[in-house]
Coordinates of N, CA, C and O in Angstrom, one line a residue:
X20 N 2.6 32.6 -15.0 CA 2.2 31.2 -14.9 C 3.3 30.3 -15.5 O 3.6 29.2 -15.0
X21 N 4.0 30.7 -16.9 CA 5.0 30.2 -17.4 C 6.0 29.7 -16.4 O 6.1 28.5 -16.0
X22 N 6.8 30.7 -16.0 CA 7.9 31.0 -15.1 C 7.5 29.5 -13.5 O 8.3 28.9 -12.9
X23 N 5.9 29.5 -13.3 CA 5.7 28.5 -12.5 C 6.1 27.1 -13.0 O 6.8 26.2 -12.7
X24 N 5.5 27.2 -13.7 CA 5.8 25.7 -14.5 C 7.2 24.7 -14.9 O 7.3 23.5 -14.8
X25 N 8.4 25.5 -15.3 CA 9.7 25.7 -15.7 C 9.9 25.1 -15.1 O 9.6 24.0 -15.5
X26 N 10.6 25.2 -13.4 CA 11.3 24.7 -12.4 C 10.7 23.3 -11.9 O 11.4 22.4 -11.4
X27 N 8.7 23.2 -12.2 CA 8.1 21.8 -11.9 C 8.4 20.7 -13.0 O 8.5 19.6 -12.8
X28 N 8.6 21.2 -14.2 CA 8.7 20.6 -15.5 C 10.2 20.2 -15.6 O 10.5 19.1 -16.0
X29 N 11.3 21.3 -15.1 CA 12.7 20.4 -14.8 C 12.5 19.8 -13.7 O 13.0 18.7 -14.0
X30 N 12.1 19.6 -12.6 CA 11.9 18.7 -11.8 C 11.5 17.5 -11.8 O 12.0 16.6 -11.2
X31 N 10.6 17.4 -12.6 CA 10.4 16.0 -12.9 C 11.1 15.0 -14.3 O 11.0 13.8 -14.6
X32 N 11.8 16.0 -14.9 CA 12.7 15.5 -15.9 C 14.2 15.3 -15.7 O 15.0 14.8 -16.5
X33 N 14.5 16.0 -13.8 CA 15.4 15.3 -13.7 C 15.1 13.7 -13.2 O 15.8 12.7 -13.5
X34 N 14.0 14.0 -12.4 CA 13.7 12.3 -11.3 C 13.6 11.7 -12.1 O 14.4 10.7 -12.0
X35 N 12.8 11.5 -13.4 CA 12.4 10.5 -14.4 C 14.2 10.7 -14.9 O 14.7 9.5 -15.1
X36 N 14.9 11.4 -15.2 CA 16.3 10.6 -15.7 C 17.2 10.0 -14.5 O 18.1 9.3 -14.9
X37 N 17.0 10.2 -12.6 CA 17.7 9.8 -11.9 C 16.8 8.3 -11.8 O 17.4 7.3 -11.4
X38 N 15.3 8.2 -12.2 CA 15.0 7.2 -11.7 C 15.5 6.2 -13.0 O 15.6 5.0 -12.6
X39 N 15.7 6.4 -14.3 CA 16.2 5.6 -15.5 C 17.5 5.4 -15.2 O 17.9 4.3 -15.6
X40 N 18.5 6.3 -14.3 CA 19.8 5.8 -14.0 C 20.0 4.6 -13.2 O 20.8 3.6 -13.2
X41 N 19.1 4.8 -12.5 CA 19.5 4.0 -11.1 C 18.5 2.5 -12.0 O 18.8 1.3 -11.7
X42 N 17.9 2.6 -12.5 CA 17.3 1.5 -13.1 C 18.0 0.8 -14.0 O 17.9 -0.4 -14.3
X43 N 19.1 2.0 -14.9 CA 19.6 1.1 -15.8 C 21.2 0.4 -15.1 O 21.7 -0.6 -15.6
X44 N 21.7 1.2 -14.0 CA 22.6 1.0 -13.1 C 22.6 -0.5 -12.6 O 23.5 -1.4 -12.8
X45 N 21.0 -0.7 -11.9 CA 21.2 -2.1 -11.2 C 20.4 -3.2 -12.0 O 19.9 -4.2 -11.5
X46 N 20.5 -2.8 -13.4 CA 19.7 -4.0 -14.2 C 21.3 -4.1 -15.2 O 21.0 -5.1 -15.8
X47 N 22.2 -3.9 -15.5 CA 23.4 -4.2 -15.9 C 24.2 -5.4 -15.4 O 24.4 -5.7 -14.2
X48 N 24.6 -6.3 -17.1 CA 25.0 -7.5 -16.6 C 26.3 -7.3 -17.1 O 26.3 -6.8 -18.3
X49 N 27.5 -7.5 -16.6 CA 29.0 -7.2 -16.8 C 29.5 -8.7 -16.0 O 29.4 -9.2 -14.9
X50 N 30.4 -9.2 -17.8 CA 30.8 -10.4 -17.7 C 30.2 -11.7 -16.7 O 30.8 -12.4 -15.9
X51 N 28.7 -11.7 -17.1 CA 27.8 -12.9 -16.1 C 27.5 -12.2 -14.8 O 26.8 -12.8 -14.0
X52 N 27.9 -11.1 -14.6 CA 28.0 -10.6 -12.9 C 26.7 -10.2 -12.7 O 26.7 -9.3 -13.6
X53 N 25.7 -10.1 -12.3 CA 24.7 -9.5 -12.5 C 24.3 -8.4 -11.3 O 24.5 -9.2 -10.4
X54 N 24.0 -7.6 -10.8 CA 23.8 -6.6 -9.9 C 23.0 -7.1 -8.5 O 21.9 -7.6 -8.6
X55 N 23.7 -7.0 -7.1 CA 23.2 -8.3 -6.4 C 22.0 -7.5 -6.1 O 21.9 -6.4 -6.6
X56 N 20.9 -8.1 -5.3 CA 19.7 -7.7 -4.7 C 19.1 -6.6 -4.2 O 18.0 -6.0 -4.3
X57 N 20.5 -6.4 -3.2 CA 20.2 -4.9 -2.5 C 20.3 -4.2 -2.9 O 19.6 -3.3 -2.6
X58 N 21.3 -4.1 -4.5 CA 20.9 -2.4 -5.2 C 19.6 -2.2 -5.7 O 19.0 -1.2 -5.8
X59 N 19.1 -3.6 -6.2 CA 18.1 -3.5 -6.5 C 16.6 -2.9 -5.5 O 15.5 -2.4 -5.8
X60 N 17.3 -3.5 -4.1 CA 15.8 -3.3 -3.1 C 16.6 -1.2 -2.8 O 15.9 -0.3 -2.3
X61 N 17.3 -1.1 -3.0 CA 18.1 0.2 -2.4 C 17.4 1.4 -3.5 O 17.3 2.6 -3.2
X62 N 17.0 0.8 -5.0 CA 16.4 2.0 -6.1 C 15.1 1.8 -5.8 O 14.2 2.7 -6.0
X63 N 14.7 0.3 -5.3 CA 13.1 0.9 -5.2 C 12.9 1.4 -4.1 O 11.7 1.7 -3.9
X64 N 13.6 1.5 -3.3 CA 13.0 1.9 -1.9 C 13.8 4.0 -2.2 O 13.3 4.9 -1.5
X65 N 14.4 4.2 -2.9 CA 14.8 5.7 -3.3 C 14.0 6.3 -4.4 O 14.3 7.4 -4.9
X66 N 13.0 5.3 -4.9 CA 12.6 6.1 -6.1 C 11.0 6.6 -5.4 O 10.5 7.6 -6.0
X67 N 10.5 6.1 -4.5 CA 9.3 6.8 -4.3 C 9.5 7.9 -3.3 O 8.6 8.6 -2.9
X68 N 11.3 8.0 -2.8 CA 11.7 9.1 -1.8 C 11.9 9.9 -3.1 O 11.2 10.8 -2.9
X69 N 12.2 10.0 -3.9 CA 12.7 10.7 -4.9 C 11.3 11.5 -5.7 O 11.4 12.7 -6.1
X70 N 10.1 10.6 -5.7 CA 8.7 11.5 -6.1 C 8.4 11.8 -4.5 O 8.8 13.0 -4.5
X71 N 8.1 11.7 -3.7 CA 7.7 11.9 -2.5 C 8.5 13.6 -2.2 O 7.8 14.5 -1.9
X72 N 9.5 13.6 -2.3 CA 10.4 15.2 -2.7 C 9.8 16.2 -3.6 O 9.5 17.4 -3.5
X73 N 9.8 15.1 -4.6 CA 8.6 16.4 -5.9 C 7.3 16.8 -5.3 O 6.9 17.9 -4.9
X74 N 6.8 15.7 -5.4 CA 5.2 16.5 -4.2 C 5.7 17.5 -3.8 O 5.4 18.6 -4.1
X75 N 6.9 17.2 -2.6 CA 6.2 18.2 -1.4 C 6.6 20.0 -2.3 O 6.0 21.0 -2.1
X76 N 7.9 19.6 -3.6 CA 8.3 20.8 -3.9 C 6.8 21.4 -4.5 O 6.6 22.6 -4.3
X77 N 5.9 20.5 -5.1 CA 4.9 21.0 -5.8 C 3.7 21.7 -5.1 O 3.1 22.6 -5.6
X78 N 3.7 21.0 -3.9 CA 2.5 21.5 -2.9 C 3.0 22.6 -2.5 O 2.1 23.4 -2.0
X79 N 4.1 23.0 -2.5 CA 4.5 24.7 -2.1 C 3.9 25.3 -3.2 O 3.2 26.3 -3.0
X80 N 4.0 24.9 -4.4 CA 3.4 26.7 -5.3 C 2.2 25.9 -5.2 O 1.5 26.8 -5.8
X81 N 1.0 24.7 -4.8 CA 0.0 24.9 -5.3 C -0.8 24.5 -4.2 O -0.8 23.3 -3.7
X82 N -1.8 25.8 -3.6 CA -2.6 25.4 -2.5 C -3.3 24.0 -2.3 O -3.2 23.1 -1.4
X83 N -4.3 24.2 -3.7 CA -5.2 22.5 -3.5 C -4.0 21.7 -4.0 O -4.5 22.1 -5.0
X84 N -3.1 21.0 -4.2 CA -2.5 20.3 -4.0 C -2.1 20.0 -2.3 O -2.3 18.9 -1.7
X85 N -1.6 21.3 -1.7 CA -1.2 21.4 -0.5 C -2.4 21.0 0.5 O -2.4 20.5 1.6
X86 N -3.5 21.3 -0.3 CA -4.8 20.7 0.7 C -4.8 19.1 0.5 O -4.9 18.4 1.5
X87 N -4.8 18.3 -0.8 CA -4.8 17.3 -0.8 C -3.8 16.1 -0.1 O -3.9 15.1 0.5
X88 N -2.7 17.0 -0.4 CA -1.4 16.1 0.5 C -1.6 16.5 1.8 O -1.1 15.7 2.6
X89 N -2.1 17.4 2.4 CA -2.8 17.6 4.1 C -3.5 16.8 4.2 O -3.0 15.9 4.9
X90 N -4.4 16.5 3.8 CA -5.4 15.7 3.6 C -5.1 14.2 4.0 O -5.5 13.6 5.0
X91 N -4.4 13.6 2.9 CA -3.9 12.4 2.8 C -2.8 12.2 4.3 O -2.9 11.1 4.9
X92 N -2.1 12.8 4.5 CA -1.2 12.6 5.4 C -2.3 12.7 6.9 O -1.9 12.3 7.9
X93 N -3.3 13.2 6.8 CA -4.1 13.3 8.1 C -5.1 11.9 8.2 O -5.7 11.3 9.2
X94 N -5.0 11.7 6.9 CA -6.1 10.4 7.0 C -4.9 8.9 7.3 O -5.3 7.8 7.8
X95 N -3.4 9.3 6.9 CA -2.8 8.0 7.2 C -2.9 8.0 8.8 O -3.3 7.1 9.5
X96 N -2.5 9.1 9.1 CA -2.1 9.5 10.8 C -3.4 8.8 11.7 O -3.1 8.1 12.7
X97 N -4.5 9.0 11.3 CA -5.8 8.8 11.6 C -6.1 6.9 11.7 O -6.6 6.2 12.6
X98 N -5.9 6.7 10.8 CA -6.3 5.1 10.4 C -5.1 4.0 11.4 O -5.2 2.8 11.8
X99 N -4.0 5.0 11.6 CA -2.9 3.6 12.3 C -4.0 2.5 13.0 O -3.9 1.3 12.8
X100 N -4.9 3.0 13.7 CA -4.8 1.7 14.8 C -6.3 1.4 14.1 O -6.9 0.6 14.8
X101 N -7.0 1.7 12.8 CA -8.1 0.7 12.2 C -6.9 -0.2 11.3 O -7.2 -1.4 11.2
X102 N -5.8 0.1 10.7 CA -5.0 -0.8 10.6 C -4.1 -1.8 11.5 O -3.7 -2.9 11.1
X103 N -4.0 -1.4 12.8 CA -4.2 -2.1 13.6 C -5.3 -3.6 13.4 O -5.2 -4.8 13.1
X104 N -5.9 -2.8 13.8 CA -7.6 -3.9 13.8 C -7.4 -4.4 12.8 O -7.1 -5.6 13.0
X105 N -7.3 -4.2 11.9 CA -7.7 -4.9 10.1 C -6.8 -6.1 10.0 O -7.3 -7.2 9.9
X106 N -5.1 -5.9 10.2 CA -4.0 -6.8 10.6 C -4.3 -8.0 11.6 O -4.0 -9.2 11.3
X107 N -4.9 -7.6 12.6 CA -5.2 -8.6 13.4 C -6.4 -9.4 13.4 O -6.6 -10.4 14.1
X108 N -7.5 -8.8 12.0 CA -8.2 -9.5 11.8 C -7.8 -10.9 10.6 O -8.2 -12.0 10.5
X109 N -6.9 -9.9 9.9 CA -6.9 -10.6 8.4 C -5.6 -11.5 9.2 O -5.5 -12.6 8.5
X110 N -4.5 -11.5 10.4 CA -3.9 -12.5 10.6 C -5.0 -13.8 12.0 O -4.6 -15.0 12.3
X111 N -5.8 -13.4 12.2 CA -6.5 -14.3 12.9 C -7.2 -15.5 11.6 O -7.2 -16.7 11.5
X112 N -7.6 -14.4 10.7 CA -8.5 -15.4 10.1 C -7.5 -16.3 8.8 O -8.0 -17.2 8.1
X113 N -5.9 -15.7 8.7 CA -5.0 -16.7 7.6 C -4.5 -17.6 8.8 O -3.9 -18.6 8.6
X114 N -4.8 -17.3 9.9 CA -4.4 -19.1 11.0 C -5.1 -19.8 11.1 O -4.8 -20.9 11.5
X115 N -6.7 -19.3 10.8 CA -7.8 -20.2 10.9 C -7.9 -20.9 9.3 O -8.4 -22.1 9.3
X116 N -7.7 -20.5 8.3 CA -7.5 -20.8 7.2 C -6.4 -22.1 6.8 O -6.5 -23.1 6.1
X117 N -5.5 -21.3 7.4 CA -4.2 -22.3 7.8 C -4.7 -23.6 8.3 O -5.0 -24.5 7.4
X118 N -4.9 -23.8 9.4 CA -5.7 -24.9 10.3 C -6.4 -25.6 9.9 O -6.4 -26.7 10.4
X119 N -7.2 -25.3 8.7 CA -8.2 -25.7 8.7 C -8.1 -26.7 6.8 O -8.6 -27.8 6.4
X120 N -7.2 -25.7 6.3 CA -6.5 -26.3 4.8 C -5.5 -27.2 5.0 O -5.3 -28.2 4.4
X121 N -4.7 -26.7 5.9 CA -3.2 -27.5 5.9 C -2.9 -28.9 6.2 O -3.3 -29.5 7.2
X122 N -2.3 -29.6 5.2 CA -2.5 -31.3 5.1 C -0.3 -31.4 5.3 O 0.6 -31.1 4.5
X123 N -0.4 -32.0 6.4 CA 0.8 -32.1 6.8 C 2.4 -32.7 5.6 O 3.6 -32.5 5.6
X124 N 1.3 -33.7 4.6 CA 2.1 -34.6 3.8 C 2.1 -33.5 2.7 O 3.0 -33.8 1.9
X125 N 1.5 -32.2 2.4 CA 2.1 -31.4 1.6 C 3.6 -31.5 1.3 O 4.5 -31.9 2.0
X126 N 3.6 -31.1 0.0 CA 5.4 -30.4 -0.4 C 5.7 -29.4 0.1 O 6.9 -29.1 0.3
X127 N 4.6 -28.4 0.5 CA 5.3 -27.6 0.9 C 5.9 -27.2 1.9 O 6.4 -28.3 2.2
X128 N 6.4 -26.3 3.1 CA 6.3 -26.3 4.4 C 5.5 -25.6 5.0 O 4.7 -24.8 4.6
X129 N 5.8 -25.9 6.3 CA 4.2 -25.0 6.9 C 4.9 -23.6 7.2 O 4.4 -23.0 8.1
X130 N 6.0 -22.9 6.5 CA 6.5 -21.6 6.5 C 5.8 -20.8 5.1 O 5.4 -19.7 5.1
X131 N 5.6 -21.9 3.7 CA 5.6 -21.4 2.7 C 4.1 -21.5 3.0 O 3.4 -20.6 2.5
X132 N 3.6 -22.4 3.8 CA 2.1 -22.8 3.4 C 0.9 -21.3 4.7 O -0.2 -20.8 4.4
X133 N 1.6 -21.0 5.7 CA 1.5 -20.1 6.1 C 1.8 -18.6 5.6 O 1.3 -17.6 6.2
X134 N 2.6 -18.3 4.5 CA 2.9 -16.8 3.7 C 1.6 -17.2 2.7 O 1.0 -16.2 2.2
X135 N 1.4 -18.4 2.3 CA 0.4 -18.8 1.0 C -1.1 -18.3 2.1 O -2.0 -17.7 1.6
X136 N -1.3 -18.5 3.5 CA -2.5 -18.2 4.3 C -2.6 -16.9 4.2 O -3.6 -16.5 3.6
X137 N -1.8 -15.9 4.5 CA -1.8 -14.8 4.8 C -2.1 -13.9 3.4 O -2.8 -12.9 3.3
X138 N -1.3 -14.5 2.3 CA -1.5 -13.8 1.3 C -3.3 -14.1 0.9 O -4.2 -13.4 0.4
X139 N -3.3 -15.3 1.3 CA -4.7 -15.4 0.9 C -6.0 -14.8 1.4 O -7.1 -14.6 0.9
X140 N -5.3 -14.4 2.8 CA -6.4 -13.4 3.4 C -6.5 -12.1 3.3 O -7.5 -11.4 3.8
X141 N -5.7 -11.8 2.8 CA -5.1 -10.0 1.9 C -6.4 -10.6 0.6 O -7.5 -9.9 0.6
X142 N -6.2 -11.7 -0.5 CA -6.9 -11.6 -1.5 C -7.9 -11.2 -1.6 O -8.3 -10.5 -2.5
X143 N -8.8 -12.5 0.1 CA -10.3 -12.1 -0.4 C -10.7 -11.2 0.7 O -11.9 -11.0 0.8
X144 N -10.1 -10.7 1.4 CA -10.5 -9.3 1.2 C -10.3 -8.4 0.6 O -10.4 -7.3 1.1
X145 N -9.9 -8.5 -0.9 CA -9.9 -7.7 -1.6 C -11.1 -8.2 -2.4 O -11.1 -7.5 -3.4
X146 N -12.3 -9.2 -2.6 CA -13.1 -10.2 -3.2 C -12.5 -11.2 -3.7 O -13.2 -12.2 -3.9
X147 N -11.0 -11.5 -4.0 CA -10.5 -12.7 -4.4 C -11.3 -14.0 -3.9 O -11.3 -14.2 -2.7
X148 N -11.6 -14.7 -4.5 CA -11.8 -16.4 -3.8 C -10.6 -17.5 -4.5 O -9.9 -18.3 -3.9
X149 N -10.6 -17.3 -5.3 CA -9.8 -18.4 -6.0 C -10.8 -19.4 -6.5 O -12.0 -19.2 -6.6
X150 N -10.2 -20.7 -6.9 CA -10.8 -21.9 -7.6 C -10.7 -23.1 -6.4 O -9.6 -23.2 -6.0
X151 N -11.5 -23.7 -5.9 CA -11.7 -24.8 -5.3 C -11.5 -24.2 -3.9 O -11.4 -25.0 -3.0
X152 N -11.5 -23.2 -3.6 CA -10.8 -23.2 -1.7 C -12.1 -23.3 -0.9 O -11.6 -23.6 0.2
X153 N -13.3 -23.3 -0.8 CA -14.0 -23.4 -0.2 C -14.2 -25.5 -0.3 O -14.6 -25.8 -1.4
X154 N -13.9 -26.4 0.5 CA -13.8 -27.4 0.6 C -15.1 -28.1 1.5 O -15.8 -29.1 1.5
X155 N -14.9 -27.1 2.2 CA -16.1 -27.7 3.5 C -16.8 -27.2 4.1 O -16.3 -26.1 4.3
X156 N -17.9 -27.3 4.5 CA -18.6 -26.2 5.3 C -18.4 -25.1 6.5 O -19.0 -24.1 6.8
X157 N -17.3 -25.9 7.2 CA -16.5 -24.7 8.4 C -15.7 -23.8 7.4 O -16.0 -22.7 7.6
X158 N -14.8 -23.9 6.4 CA -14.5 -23.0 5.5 C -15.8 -22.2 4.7 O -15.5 -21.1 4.5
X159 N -16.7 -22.5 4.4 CA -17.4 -21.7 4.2 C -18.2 -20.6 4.9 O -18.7 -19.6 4.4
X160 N -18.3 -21.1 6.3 CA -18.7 -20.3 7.3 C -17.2 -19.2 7.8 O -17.5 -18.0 8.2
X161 N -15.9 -19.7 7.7 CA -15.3 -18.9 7.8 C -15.1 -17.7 6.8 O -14.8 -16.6 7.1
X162 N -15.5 -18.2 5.5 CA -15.2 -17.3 4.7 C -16.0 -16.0 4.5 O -15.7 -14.9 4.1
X163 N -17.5 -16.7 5.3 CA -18.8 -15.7 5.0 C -18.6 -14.7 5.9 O -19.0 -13.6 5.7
X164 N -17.9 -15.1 7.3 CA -18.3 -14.2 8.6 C -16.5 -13.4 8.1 O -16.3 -12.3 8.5
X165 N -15.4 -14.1 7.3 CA -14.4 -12.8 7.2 C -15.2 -11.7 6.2 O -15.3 -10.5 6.6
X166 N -15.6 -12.2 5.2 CA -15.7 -11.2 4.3 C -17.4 -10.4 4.9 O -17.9 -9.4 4.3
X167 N -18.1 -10.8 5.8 CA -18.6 -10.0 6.3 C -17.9 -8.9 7.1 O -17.8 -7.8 6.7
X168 N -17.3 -9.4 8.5 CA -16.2 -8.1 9.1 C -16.0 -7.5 8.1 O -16.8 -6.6 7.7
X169 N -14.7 -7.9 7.5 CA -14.1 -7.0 6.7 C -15.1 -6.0 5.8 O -15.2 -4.8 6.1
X170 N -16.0 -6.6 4.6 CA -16.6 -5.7 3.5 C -17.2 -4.5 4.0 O -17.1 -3.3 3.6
X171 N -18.2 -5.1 5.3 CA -19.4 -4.5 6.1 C -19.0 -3.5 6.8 O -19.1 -2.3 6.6
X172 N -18.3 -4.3 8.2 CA -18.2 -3.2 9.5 C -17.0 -2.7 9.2 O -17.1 -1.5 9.4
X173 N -15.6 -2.9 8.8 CA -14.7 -2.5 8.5 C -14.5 -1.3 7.6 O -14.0 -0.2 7.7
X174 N -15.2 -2.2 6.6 CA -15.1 -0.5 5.5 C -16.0 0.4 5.7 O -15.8 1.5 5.0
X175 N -17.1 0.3 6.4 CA -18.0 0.9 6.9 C -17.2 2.3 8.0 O -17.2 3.5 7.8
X176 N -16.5 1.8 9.1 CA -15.6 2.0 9.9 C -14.5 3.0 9.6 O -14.3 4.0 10.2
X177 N -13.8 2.5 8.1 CA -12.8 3.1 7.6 C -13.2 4.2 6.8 O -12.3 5.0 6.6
X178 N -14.6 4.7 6.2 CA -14.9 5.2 5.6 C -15.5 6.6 6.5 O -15.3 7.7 6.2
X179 N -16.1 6.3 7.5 CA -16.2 7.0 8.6 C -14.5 7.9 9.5 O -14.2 9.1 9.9
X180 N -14.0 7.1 9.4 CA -12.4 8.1 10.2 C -11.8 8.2 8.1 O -10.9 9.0 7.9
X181 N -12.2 7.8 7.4 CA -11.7 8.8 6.3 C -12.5 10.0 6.1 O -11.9 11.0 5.7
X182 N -13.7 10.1 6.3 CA -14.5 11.2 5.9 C -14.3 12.5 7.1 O -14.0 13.6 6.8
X183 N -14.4 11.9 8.7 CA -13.7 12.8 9.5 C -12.5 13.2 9.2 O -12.4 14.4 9.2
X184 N -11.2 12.5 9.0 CA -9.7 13.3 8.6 C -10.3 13.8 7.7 O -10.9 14.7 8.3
X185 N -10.6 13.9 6.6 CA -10.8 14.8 5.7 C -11.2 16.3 5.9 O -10.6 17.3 5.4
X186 N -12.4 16.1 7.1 CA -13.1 17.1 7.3 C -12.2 18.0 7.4 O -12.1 19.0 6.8
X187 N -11.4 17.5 8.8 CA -10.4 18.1 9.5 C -9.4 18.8 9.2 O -8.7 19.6 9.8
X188 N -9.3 18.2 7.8 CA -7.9 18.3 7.4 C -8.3 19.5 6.7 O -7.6 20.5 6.9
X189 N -9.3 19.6 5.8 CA -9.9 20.5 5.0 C -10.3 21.9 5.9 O -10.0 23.0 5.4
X190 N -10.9 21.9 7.0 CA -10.7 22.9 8.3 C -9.2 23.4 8.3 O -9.1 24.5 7.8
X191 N -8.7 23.3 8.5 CA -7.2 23.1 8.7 C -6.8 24.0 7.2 O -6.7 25.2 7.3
X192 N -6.7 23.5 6.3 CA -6.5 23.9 5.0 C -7.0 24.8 4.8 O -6.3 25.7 4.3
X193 N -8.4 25.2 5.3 CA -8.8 26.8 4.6 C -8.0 27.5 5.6 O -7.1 28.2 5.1
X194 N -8.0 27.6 7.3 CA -7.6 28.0 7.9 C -5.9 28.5 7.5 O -5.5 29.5 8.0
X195 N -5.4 27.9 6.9 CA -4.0 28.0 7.1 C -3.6 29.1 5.8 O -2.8 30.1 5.8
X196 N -4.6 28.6 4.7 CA -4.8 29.1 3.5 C -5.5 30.9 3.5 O -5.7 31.5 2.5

């Protein structure tokens, strides 16, 4: 059991020192210069390849791990096109949102004030409301029938093709096991 552990235990004490390199690499300021953008977008986008590696090394010595990362990778495979649906719901209803909030004489532009819709429709379906956004009664009816779709039939929906991948995946897992 020892001898198992060793090679998982250096493994992760290398990534935790490659991921402190590369963090301390592109956070270094030399003579006002500061580290441009991309190294910075280039370590976050290598550091979850960098645990994504460990997993898979890990799920080789350990079956139920190997069943859960089965698992998970069958339920992403599964869901593309309820994320489909979900996208096309949550961008129908930040243009109706849009439409319906947006006052032309704003400061902002209707680019900034459109990423401000979209984010806002990510919020409340997560329950977010915010302070004051319900203004009028067509915003209120919009808000009731999004966060109906979404809370009700949606997660209802999603919860259903998560519980089948699972099944499946877990079929699969003893089978292979």
């Amino acid at each position: 059991m020892f001898l198992d552990t060793v090679p998982l235990i250096m493994a992760l004490f290398c990534a935790l020192q490659v991921d402190i390199l590369l963090r301390r690499g592109t956070s270094m300021e030399i003579d006002n210069i500061t580290t441009p953008n991309y190294a910075r977008i280039a370590v976050a986008l290598t550091t979850p390849a960098l645990w994504f590696r460990i997993l898979r090394y890990i799920k080789t010595r350990n079956k139920h791990l190997s069943t859960v990362v089965l698992c998970f990778t069958e339920i992403l495979r599964d869901i593309k096109w309820f994320m489909v649906v979900l996208g096309v719901i949550m961008i129908t209803f930040a243009q109706m949102w849009l439409s319906l909030t947006y006052e032309p004489g704003e400061t902002n532009s209707y680019f900034v004030s459109s990423a401000k819709g979209y984010l806002k429709a990510y919020t409340m379906m997560l329950g977010d409301l915010g302070d004051g956004y319900i203004e009028s009664h067509v915003l209120s009816i919009v808000f009731i029938a999004y966060t109906f779709v979404v809370t009700t039939v949606l997660l209802n929906i999603l919860i259903a093709i998560v519980s089948d991948s699972y099944q499946n995946a877990f079929i699969s897992s003893t089978l292979m096991h």
